């Protein structure tokens, strides 16, 4: 597994654990266990689960397994992938404070979208059939 995939998948698991914990506290709050104020933290949960976990896991696996080039660099422009992971994690981190500081939340969404664009640009030339 390439280094960027290892980082992406490990980081995604950290977001997954934190996001599930957050989701569980919200579920309990809905059942009357804990403060209902916890339900105001839904957006924190969304940034963690949607971008920190799902999108990041997909990026990690896609970078690893999708078709490679026959010549080096075999996985294409790796800088774009690292830039995408940086934007994604920084964005998800900023996104977690959205319920308290909406402007930082907006910056988080922008970075998360940028991360998706950067990864798509990286991946586009690698989407090819085995017949060329
Ligand atoms: C891939 C996994 C998941 C994703 C993408 C996801 C995404 C979301 C989204 C988009 C919302 C709606 C937020 C809103 O209304 O603004 C939400 C709400 C919520 N999620 Fe998740 N979630 C995931 C997993 C979980 C898990 C595992 C739990 C529980 C342990 C959980 C518990 C909740 C709760 C309690 C709410 C609030 C529901 C409400 O307001 O009625 N989620 N989630």
GROMACS .gro file of C-alpha atoms and ligand atoms in nm:
model
  175
    1UNK     CA    1   0.000   0.000   0.000
    2UNK     CA    2   0.146   0.345  -0.091
    3UNK     CA    3   0.231   0.590   0.191
    4UNK     CA    4  -0.048   0.839   0.107
    5UNK     CA    5  -0.307   0.557   0.126
    6UNK     CA    6  -0.173   0.442   0.460
    7UNK     CA    7  -0.208   0.797   0.600
    8UNK     CA    8  -0.551   0.851   0.447
    9UNK     CA    9  -0.693   0.524   0.578
   10UNK     CA   10  -0.546   0.565   0.926
   11UNK     CA   11  -0.670   0.925   0.951
   12UNK     CA   12  -1.013   0.818   0.821
   13UNK     CA   13  -1.036   0.561   1.102
   14UNK     CA   14  -0.964   0.830   1.361
   15UNK     CA   15  -1.245   1.048   1.216
   16UNK     CA   16  -1.469   0.740   1.209
   17UNK     CA   17  -1.414   0.668   1.578
   18UNK     CA   18  -1.467   1.032   1.678
   19UNK     CA   19  -1.774   1.066   1.451
   20UNK     CA   20  -1.940   0.751   1.584
   21UNK     CA   21  -1.880   0.868   1.940
   22UNK     CA   22  -2.043   1.198   1.851
   23UNK     CA   23  -2.334   1.019   1.677
   24UNK     CA   24  -2.382   0.794   1.978
   25UNK     CA   25  -2.396   1.089   2.219
   26UNK     CA   26  -2.658   1.251   1.991
   27UNK     CA   27  -2.860   0.927   1.982
   28UNK     CA   28  -2.854   0.912   2.363
   29UNK     CA   29  -2.955   1.280   2.378
   30UNK     CA   30  -3.253   1.203   2.153
   31UNK     CA   31  -3.351   0.923   2.393
   32UNK     CA   32  -3.339   1.171   2.682
   33UNK     CA   33  -2.998   1.064   2.813
   34UNK     CA   34  -2.772   1.371   2.822
   35UNK     CA   35  -2.832   1.729   2.716
   36UNK     CA   36  -3.053   1.793   2.410
   37UNK     CA   37  -2.801   2.069   2.332
   38UNK     CA   38  -2.576   1.791   2.198
   39UNK     CA   39  -2.807   1.772   1.895
   40UNK     CA   40  -2.681   2.117   1.793
   41UNK     CA   41  -2.349   1.950   1.713
   42UNK     CA   42  -2.491   1.766   1.411
   43UNK     CA   43  -2.266   1.957   1.168
   44UNK     CA   44  -1.955   1.849   1.357
   45UNK     CA   45  -2.073   1.489   1.310
   46UNK     CA   46  -2.136   1.548   0.938
   47UNK     CA   47  -1.784   1.686   0.872
   48UNK     CA   48  -1.629   1.393   1.059
   49UNK     CA   49  -1.842   1.118   0.904
   50UNK     CA   50  -1.888   1.243   0.549
   51UNK     CA   51  -1.547   1.395   0.473
   52UNK     CA   52  -1.312   1.284   0.751
   53UNK     CA   53  -1.428   0.922   0.731
   54UNK     CA   54  -1.610   0.830   0.408
   55UNK     CA   55  -1.444   1.057   0.150
   56UNK     CA   56  -1.099   1.009   0.305
   57UNK     CA   57  -1.135   0.630   0.312
   58UNK     CA   58  -1.243   0.631  -0.053
   59UNK     CA   59  -0.946   0.852  -0.151
   60UNK     CA   60  -0.706   0.621   0.035
   61UNK     CA   61  -0.834   0.305  -0.134
   62UNK     CA   62  -0.880   0.464  -0.478
   63UNK     CA   63  -0.523   0.602  -0.485
   64UNK     CA   64  -0.398   0.255  -0.397
   65UNK     CA   65  -0.598   0.026  -0.626
   66UNK     CA   66  -0.712   0.213  -0.938
   67UNK     CA   67  -0.516   0.154  -1.263
   68UNK     CA   68  -0.153   0.267  -1.266
   69UNK     CA   69   0.066   0.389  -1.553
   70UNK     CA   70   0.318   0.151  -1.708
   71UNK     CA   71   0.602   0.400  -1.647
   72UNK     CA   72   0.711   0.595  -1.339
   73UNK     CA   73   0.557   0.777  -1.164
   74UNK     CA   74   0.317   0.481  -1.177
   75UNK     CA   75   0.043   0.647  -0.972
   76UNK     CA   76   0.068   0.980  -1.153
   77UNK     CA   77   0.083   1.317  -0.977
   78UNK     CA   78   0.126   1.226  -0.611
   79UNK     CA   79   0.164   1.591  -0.503
   80UNK     CA   80  -0.203   1.645  -0.587
   81UNK     CA   81  -0.299   1.358  -0.357
   82UNK     CA   82  -0.098   1.493  -0.063
   83UNK     CA   83  -0.246   1.842  -0.124
   84UNK     CA   84  -0.592   1.685  -0.132
   85UNK     CA   85  -0.534   1.502   0.199
   86UNK     CA   86  -0.401   1.819   0.361
   87UNK     CA   87  -0.704   2.018   0.247
   88UNK     CA   88  -0.944   1.740   0.351
   89UNK     CA   89  -0.810   1.699   0.703
   90UNK     CA   90  -0.765   2.070   0.768
   91UNK     CA   91  -1.116   2.126   0.626
   92UNK     CA   92  -1.273   1.853   0.839
   93UNK     CA   93  -1.095   1.992   1.145
   94UNK     CA   94  -1.223   2.346   1.078
   95UNK     CA   95  -1.565   2.196   1.005
   96UNK     CA   96  -1.590   2.048   1.352
   97UNK     CA   97  -1.624   2.399   1.501
   98UNK     CA   98  -1.901   2.501   1.259
   99UNK     CA   99  -2.180   2.497   1.523
  100UNK     CA  100  -1.987   2.758   1.725
  101UNK     CA  101  -1.798   2.953   1.454
  102UNK     CA  102  -1.995   2.935   1.126
  103UNK     CA  103  -1.731   3.125   0.925
  104UNK     CA  104  -1.468   2.863   1.008
  105UNK     CA  105  -1.727   2.602   0.911
  106UNK     CA  106  -1.762   2.770   0.571
  107UNK     CA  107  -1.382   2.761   0.529
  108UNK     CA  108  -1.399   2.391   0.620
  109UNK     CA  109  -1.659   2.315   0.349
  110UNK     CA  110  -1.449   2.507   0.093
  111UNK     CA  111  -1.134   2.308   0.179
  112UNK     CA  112  -1.327   1.980   0.168
  113UNK     CA  113  -1.461   2.063  -0.178
  114UNK     CA  114  -1.112   2.171  -0.290
  115UNK     CA  115  -0.979   1.834  -0.165
  116UNK     CA  116  -1.235   1.649  -0.382
  117UNK     CA  117  -1.141   1.860  -0.686
  118UNK     CA  118  -0.766   1.805  -0.635
  119UNK     CA  119  -0.814   1.430  -0.601
  120UNK     CA  120  -1.038   1.417  -0.908
  121UNK     CA  121  -0.775   1.602  -1.114
  122UNK     CA  122  -0.515   1.349  -0.995
  123UNK     CA  123  -0.738   1.051  -1.073
  124UNK     CA  124  -0.878   1.152  -1.411
  125UNK     CA  125  -0.584   1.028  -1.627
  126UNK     CA  126  -0.575   0.699  -1.431
  127UNK     CA  127  -0.931   0.606  -1.531
  128UNK     CA  128  -0.864   0.388  -1.832
  129UNK     CA  129  -0.949   0.042  -1.961
  130UNK     CA  130  -0.692  -0.238  -1.984
  131UNK     CA  131  -0.696  -0.198  -2.363
  132UNK     CA  132  -0.547   0.153  -2.327
  133LIG     C1  133  -2.101   0.695   0.736
  133LIG     C2  134  -2.158   0.721   0.851
  133LIG     C3  135  -2.248   0.840   0.878
  133LIG     C4  136  -2.276   0.951   0.803
  133LIG     C5  137  -2.224   0.988   0.663
  133LIG     C6  138  -2.369   1.030   0.880
  133LIG     C7  139  -2.424   1.151   0.838
  133LIG     C8  140  -2.521   1.219   0.905
  133LIG     C9  141  -2.595   1.333   0.854
  133LIG    C10  142  -2.570   1.396   0.714
  133LIG    C11  143  -2.681   1.373   0.949
  133LIG    C12  144  -2.783   1.488   0.937
  133LIG    C13  145  -2.728   1.614   0.997
  133LIG    C14  146  -2.827   1.728   0.995
  133LIG     O1  147  -2.948   1.706   1.003
  133LIG     O2  148  -2.781   1.842   0.985
  133LIG    C15  149  -2.665   1.287   1.063
  133LIG    C16  150  -2.736   1.296   1.178
  133LIG    C17  151  -2.725   1.211   1.284
  133LIG     N1  152  -2.642   1.101   1.292
  133LIG    FE1  153  -2.516   1.037   1.151
  133LIG     N2  154  -2.393   0.969   1.000
  133LIG    C18  155  -2.323   0.851   1.003
  133LIG    C19  156  -2.318   0.760   1.105
  133LIG    C20  157  -2.383   0.773   1.226
  133LIG    C21  158  -2.372   0.680   1.339
  133LIG    C22  159  -2.286   0.553   1.337
  133LIG    C23  160  -2.451   0.728   1.438
  133LIG    C24  161  -2.477   0.672   1.575
  133LIG    C25  162  -2.388   0.612   1.649
  133LIG    C26  163  -2.512   0.850   1.391
  133LIG    C27  164  -2.599   0.927   1.462
  133LIG    C28  165  -2.662   1.040   1.415
  133LIG    C29  166  -2.761   1.118   1.490
  133LIG    C30  167  -2.815   1.084   1.628
  133LIG    C31  168  -2.801   1.223   1.408
  133LIG    C32  169  -2.903   1.332   1.441
  133LIG    C33  170  -3.039   1.287   1.390
  133LIG    C34  171  -3.146   1.391   1.412
  133LIG     O3  172  -3.117   1.509   1.421
  133LIG     O4  173  -3.263   1.351   1.418
  133LIG     N3  174  -2.469   0.873   1.262
  133LIG     N4  175  -2.568   1.194   1.033
   0.00000   0.00000   0.00000
